[in-house]
Amino acid sequence: MSQLHVINHPMIQHKLTIMRKKETGSKDFRQLLNEISLLMGYEVLRDLPLEDIQIETPICKMTGKEISGRKLAIIPILRAGLGMVDGLHTLVPVAKVGHIGLYRNEETHKPVVYYCKLPEDIQKRLVIVTDPMLATGGSSCDAIAMLKERGCNNIRLMCLVGAPEGIEKVQAEHPDVDIYVAAVDDHLNADAYIVPGLGDAGDRIFGTK
């Protein structure tokens, strides 16, 4: 079963509370999301393997540590997932970035992919899928399924706020994918918005509403 990691560091909770306020504008919302994404990245990547490396300081030679093993890929789910990329990229500048764009057909409820561009060696990388809101879990599950179809077997889902319904769906459909959130909210309303949530993350990031 996948693990749910709630990263409740005081600085993250403080910044998230400001983001939730309806009067917080797009500029501050984007900046806070960027900062939280960087802070969450420390925990998402906590177990990266290390290897010894010989270096020389201004004083002497020594054995240091550097990250080894699989390289990273950051895959935002368009469009709101883009808001979490810069924070992670600040932490890991060499990570490759792909993009997945999809929506659900209102009649069939099937996912419709309108854009997918991934690094050529995506199957060799640790993949971090980003989407601020884990509501129904539909988009996240579809994106993860697409990545698995392309050979990815080391995937983590990083969200800002999760609803119990979405968390349960991802865990049921992708029990091998760990989920990282800053908060688990109460429930989804009739319109599938997270309660209390913070509204439409995409609109608040890009100022489109």
mmCIF file of C-alpha atoms in Angstrom:
data_model
loop_
_atom_site.group_PDB
_atom_site.id
_atom_site.type_symbol
_atom_site.label_atom_id
_atom_site.label_comp_id
_atom_site.label_asym_id
_atom_site.label_seq_id
_atom_site.Cartn_x
_atom_site.Cartn_y
_atom_site.Cartn_z
ATOM 1 C CA MET A 1 0.000 0.000 0.000
ATOM 2 C CA SER A 2 1.264 3.458 -0.844
ATOM 3 C CA GLN A 3 2.257 5.685 2.043
ATOM 4 C CA LEU A 4 0.607 9.032 2.750
ATOM 5 C CA HIS A 5 3.137 11.602 3.943
ATOM 6 C CA VAL A 6 1.698 14.766 5.530
ATOM 7 C CA ILE A 7 4.477 17.345 5.671
ATOM 8 C CA ASN A 8 3.274 19.612 8.466
ATOM 9 C CA HIS A 9 6.357 21.714 9.159
ATOM 10 C CA PRO A 10 5.356 24.984 10.887
ATOM 11 C CA MET A 11 6.673 27.141 8.019
ATOM 12 C CA ILE A 12 4.652 25.142 5.492
ATOM 13 C CA GLN A 13 1.482 25.389 7.574
ATOM 14 C CA HIS A 14 1.964 29.131 8.020
ATOM 15 C CA LYS A 15 2.422 29.730 4.292
ATOM 16 C CA LEU A 16 -0.491 27.458 3.404
ATOM 17 C CA THR A 17 -2.810 29.413 5.693
ATOM 18 C CA ILE A 18 -1.937 32.619 3.844
ATOM 19 C CA MET A 19 -2.589 30.884 0.526
ATOM 20 C CA ARG A 20 -6.037 29.768 1.701
ATOM 21 C CA LYS A 21 -7.182 33.354 2.396
ATOM 22 C CA LYS A 22 -9.499 34.549 -0.355
ATOM 23 C CA GLU A 23 -7.895 38.000 -0.332
ATOM 24 C CA THR A 24 -4.413 36.642 -1.198
ATOM 25 C CA GLY A 25 -3.606 37.800 -4.736
ATOM 26 C CA SER A 26 -1.998 35.845 -7.572
ATOM 27 C CA LYS A 27 1.496 37.258 -7.051
ATOM 28 C CA ASP A 28 1.662 36.227 -3.396
ATOM 29 C CA PHE A 29 -0.148 32.945 -4.098
ATOM 30 C CA ARG A 30 2.453 31.960 -6.715
ATOM 31 C CA GLN A 31 5.353 32.957 -4.482
ATOM 32 C CA LEU A 32 4.020 31.023 -1.506
ATOM 33 C CA LEU A 33 3.364 27.925 -3.631
ATOM 34 C CA ASN A 34 6.924 28.139 -4.927
ATOM 35 C CA GLU A 35 8.300 28.376 -1.380
ATOM 36 C CA ILE A 36 6.156 25.512 -0.063
ATOM 37 C CA SER A 37 7.157 23.319 -3.012
ATOM 38 C CA LEU A 38 10.834 23.850 -2.200
ATOM 39 C CA LEU A 39 10.269 23.042 1.472
ATOM 40 C CA MET A 40 8.217 19.937 0.645
ATOM 41 C CA GLY A 41 10.925 18.833 -1.755
ATOM 42 C CA TYR A 42 13.288 18.203 1.144
ATOM 43 C CA GLU A 43 10.941 15.506 2.458
ATOM 44 C CA VAL A 44 9.924 14.096 -0.925
ATOM 45 C CA LEU A 45 13.617 13.517 -1.705
ATOM 46 C CA ARG A 46 14.719 12.581 1.818
ATOM 47 C CA ASP A 47 15.665 9.002 0.912
ATOM 48 C CA LEU A 48 17.766 9.693 -2.190
ATOM 49 C CA PRO A 49 20.804 7.384 -2.119
ATOM 50 C CA LEU A 50 24.254 8.842 -1.508
ATOM 51 C CA GLU A 51 27.710 7.692 -2.495
ATOM 52 C CA ASP A 52 31.193 8.645 -1.335
ATOM 53 C CA ILE A 53 33.256 11.075 -3.393
ATOM 54 C CA GLN A 54 36.830 12.228 -2.828
ATOM 55 C CA ILE A 55 37.248 16.011 -2.770
ATOM 56 C CA GLU A 56 39.784 18.531 -1.572
ATOM 57 C CA THR A 57 38.827 21.464 0.640
ATOM 58 C CA PRO A 58 41.107 24.516 1.048
ATOM 59 C CA ILE A 59 42.490 22.669 4.089
ATOM 60 C CA CYS A 60 42.798 18.999 3.151
ATOM 61 C CA LYS A 61 41.471 16.034 1.188
ATOM 62 C CA MET A 62 38.317 14.369 2.463
ATOM 63 C CA THR A 63 35.499 11.962 1.625
ATOM 64 C CA GLY A 64 32.220 13.742 0.948
ATOM 65 C CA LYS A 65 28.768 12.614 -0.133
ATOM 66 C CA GLU A 66 26.924 13.139 -3.402
ATOM 67 C CA ILE A 67 23.582 11.933 -4.709
ATOM 68 C CA SER A 68 23.797 8.687 -6.640
ATOM 69 C CA GLY A 69 21.387 6.366 -8.372
ATOM 70 C CA ARG A 70 18.448 7.407 -10.510
ATOM 71 C CA LYS A 71 18.128 10.865 -11.960
ATOM 72 C CA LEU A 72 14.999 12.929 -11.412
ATOM 73 C CA ALA A 73 12.095 14.116 -13.542
ATOM 74 C CA ILE A 74 9.427 16.619 -12.505
ATOM 75 C CA ILE A 75 6.101 16.106 -14.291
ATOM 76 C CA PRO A 76 3.457 18.774 -13.616
ATOM 77 C CA ILE A 77 -0.156 18.076 -14.515
ATOM 78 C CA LEU A 78 -1.208 21.105 -16.559
ATOM 79 C CA ARG A 79 -1.922 23.703 -15.714
ATOM 80 C CA ALA A 80 -1.868 24.146 -11.944
ATOM 81 C CA GLY A 81 1.001 21.676 -11.498
ATOM 82 C CA LEU A 82 3.289 24.199 -13.185
ATOM 83 C CA GLY A 83 3.165 26.285 -10.015
ATOM 84 C CA MET A 84 5.145 23.654 -8.108
ATOM 85 C CA VAL A 85 7.948 23.148 -10.627
ATOM 86 C CA ASP A 86 10.181 26.132 -9.842
ATOM 87 C CA GLY A 87 10.463 25.269 -6.146
ATOM 88 C CA LEU A 88 11.589 21.732 -6.936
ATOM 89 C CA HIS A 89 13.861 22.960 -9.717
ATOM 90 C CA THR A 90 15.564 25.304 -7.265
ATOM 91 C CA LEU A 91 16.289 22.276 -5.094
ATOM 92 C CA VAL A 92 17.363 20.016 -7.996
ATOM 93 C CA PRO A 93 18.393 22.222 -10.954
ATOM 94 C CA VAL A 94 19.476 19.236 -13.087
ATOM 95 C CA ALA A 95 16.049 17.546 -12.956
ATOM 96 C CA LYS A 96 14.337 17.190 -16.336
ATOM 97 C CA VAL A 97 10.802 18.560 -16.680
ATOM 98 C CA GLY A 98 8.003 16.961 -18.696
ATOM 99 C CA HIS A 99 4.365 17.980 -19.029
ATOM 100 C CA ILE A 100 1.056 16.125 -19.055
ATOM 101 C CA GLY A 101 -2.148 17.882 -20.081
ATOM 102 C CA LEU A 102 -5.475 16.091 -19.819
ATOM 103 C CA TYR A 103 -9.136 16.678 -19.132
ATOM 104 C CA ARG A 104 -12.203 14.488 -18.634
ATOM 105 C CA ASN A 105 -14.888 14.178 -21.277
ATOM 106 C CA GLU A 106 -18.096 15.422 -19.640
ATOM 107 C CA GLU A 107 -20.184 12.660 -21.266
ATOM 108 C CA THR A 108 -17.930 9.617 -21.118
ATOM 109 C CA HIS A 109 -15.892 10.702 -18.068
ATOM 110 C CA LYS A 110 -12.870 9.228 -19.862
ATOM 111 C CA PRO A 111 -9.549 11.076 -19.769
ATOM 112 C CA VAL A 112 -8.664 13.009 -22.891
ATOM 113 C CA VAL A 113 -4.974 13.767 -23.335
ATOM 114 C CA TYR A 114 -4.251 17.008 -25.152
ATOM 115 C CA TYR A 115 -0.527 17.234 -24.437
ATOM 116 C CA CYS A 116 2.226 14.887 -23.317
ATOM 117 C CA LYS A 117 5.933 15.684 -23.585
ATOM 118 C CA LEU A 118 8.339 13.652 -21.467
ATOM 119 C CA PRO A 119 12.111 13.208 -21.234
ATOM 120 C CA GLU A 120 13.313 10.431 -23.544
ATOM 121 C CA ASP A 121 14.759 8.432 -20.650
ATOM 122 C CA ILE A 122 11.745 8.957 -18.365
ATOM 123 C CA GLN A 123 11.587 5.241 -17.487
ATOM 124 C CA LYS A 124 15.055 5.481 -15.898
ATOM 125 C CA ARG A 125 14.203 8.396 -13.620
ATOM 126 C CA LEU A 126 12.571 8.968 -10.259
ATOM 127 C CA VAL A 127 9.422 10.793 -11.325
ATOM 128 C CA ILE A 128 7.715 13.422 -9.169
ATOM 129 C CA VAL A 129 4.204 14.245 -10.384
ATOM 130 C CA THR A 130 2.997 17.659 -9.189
ATOM 131 C CA ASP A 131 -0.557 18.971 -8.832
ATOM 132 C CA PRO A 132 -1.538 21.390 -6.021
ATOM 133 C CA MET A 133 -5.013 19.944 -5.473
ATOM 134 C CA LEU A 134 -5.734 16.235 -5.028
ATOM 135 C CA ALA A 135 -9.535 16.377 -5.178
ATOM 136 C CA THR A 136 -11.244 13.393 -6.838
ATOM 137 C CA GLY A 137 -7.878 11.896 -7.752
ATOM 138 C CA GLY A 138 -8.963 11.365 -11.357
ATOM 139 C CA SER A 139 -6.326 13.472 -13.078
ATOM 140 C CA SER A 140 -3.529 12.179 -10.865
ATOM 141 C CA CYS A 141 -4.496 8.557 -11.450
ATOM 142 C CA ASP A 142 -4.705 9.094 -15.200
ATOM 143 C CA ALA A 143 -1.338 10.857 -15.336
ATOM 144 C CA ILE A 144 0.331 8.141 -13.260
ATOM 145 C CA ALA A 145 -1.184 5.456 -15.513
ATOM 146 C CA MET A 146 0.248 7.242 -18.572
ATOM 147 C CA LEU A 147 3.688 7.288 -16.989
ATOM 148 C CA LYS A 148 3.508 3.593 -16.127
ATOM 149 C CA GLU A 149 2.541 2.822 -19.734
ATOM 150 C CA ARG A 150 5.825 4.465 -20.709
ATOM 151 C CA GLY A 151 7.837 2.263 -18.389
ATOM 152 C CA CYS A 152 8.056 4.401 -15.242
ATOM 153 C CA ASN A 153 8.220 2.346 -12.051
ATOM 154 C CA ASN A 154 9.428 4.870 -9.482
ATOM 155 C CA ILE A 155 6.756 7.558 -9.140
ATOM 156 C CA ARG A 156 5.821 9.917 -6.307
ATOM 157 C CA LEU A 157 2.815 12.251 -6.190
ATOM 158 C CA MET A 158 3.342 15.672 -4.635
ATOM 159 C CA CYS A 159 0.298 17.837 -3.871
ATOM 160 C CA LEU A 160 -0.418 20.834 -1.683
ATOM 161 C CA VAL A 161 -3.849 19.882 -0.337
ATOM 162 C CA GLY A 162 -5.556 16.493 -0.537
ATOM 163 C CA ALA A 163 -9.142 15.365 0.027
ATOM 164 C CA PRO A 164 -9.748 11.936 1.587
ATOM 165 C CA GLU A 165 -11.647 10.852 -1.537
ATOM 166 C CA GLY A 166 -8.727 11.607 -3.853
ATOM 167 C CA ILE A 167 -6.152 10.063 -1.554
ATOM 168 C CA GLU A 168 -8.164 6.846 -1.340
ATOM 169 C CA LYS A 169 -8.558 6.685 -5.129
ATOM 170 C CA VAL A 170 -4.831 7.058 -5.790
ATOM 171 C CA GLN A 171 -3.986 4.497 -3.127
ATOM 172 C CA ALA A 172 -6.497 2.044 -4.583
ATOM 173 C CA GLU A 173 -5.432 2.428 -8.223
ATOM 174 C CA HIS A 174 -1.708 2.967 -7.654
ATOM 175 C CA PRO A 175 -0.683 1.285 -4.394
ATOM 176 C CA ASP A 176 2.987 1.589 -5.355
ATOM 177 C CA VAL A 177 2.933 5.414 -5.507
ATOM 178 C CA ASP A 178 3.608 7.378 -2.324
ATOM 179 C CA ILE A 179 1.603 10.585 -1.811
ATOM 180 C CA TYR A 180 3.029 13.755 -0.276
ATOM 181 C CA VAL A 181 0.725 16.574 0.879
ATOM 182 C CA ALA A 182 0.959 19.607 3.144
ATOM 183 C CA ALA A 183 -2.579 19.083 4.462
ATOM 184 C CA VAL A 184 -5.474 16.627 4.323
ATOM 185 C CA ASP A 185 -8.727 18.593 4.210
ATOM 186 C CA ASP A 186 -12.201 17.467 5.236
ATOM 187 C CA HIS A 187 -14.147 16.460 2.127
ATOM 188 C CA LEU A 188 -15.288 17.314 -1.419
ATOM 189 C CA ASN A 189 -18.414 19.389 -1.968
ATOM 190 C CA ALA A 190 -21.060 18.737 -4.619
ATOM 191 C CA ASP A 191 -18.913 20.509 -7.231
ATOM 192 C CA ALA A 192 -15.859 18.359 -6.379
ATOM 193 C CA TYR A 193 -14.038 21.256 -4.726
ATOM 194 C CA ILE A 194 -11.944 20.520 -1.661
ATOM 195 C CA VAL A 195 -13.430 21.837 1.624
ATOM 196 C CA PRO A 196 -12.094 24.048 3.145
ATOM 197 C CA GLY A 197 -9.500 24.047 0.352
ATOM 198 C CA LEU A 198 -8.296 27.225 -1.294
ATOM 199 C CA GLY A 199 -10.429 27.512 -4.417
ATOM 200 C CA ASP A 200 -9.278 26.811 -7.958
ATOM 201 C CA ALA A 201 -5.482 26.656 -7.755
ATOM 202 C CA GLY A 202 -4.989 27.239 -11.490
ATOM 203 C CA ASP A 203 -7.126 30.374 -11.493
ATOM 204 C CA ARG A 204 -5.376 31.723 -8.406
ATOM 205 C CA ILE A 205 -1.904 30.984 -9.767
ATOM 206 C CA PHE A 206 -2.487 32.581 -13.158
ATOM 207 C CA GLY A 207 -5.042 35.255 -12.237
ATOM 208 C CA THR A 208 -7.679 33.945 -14.626
ATOM 209 C CA LYS A 209 -10.605 34.466 -12.263
#
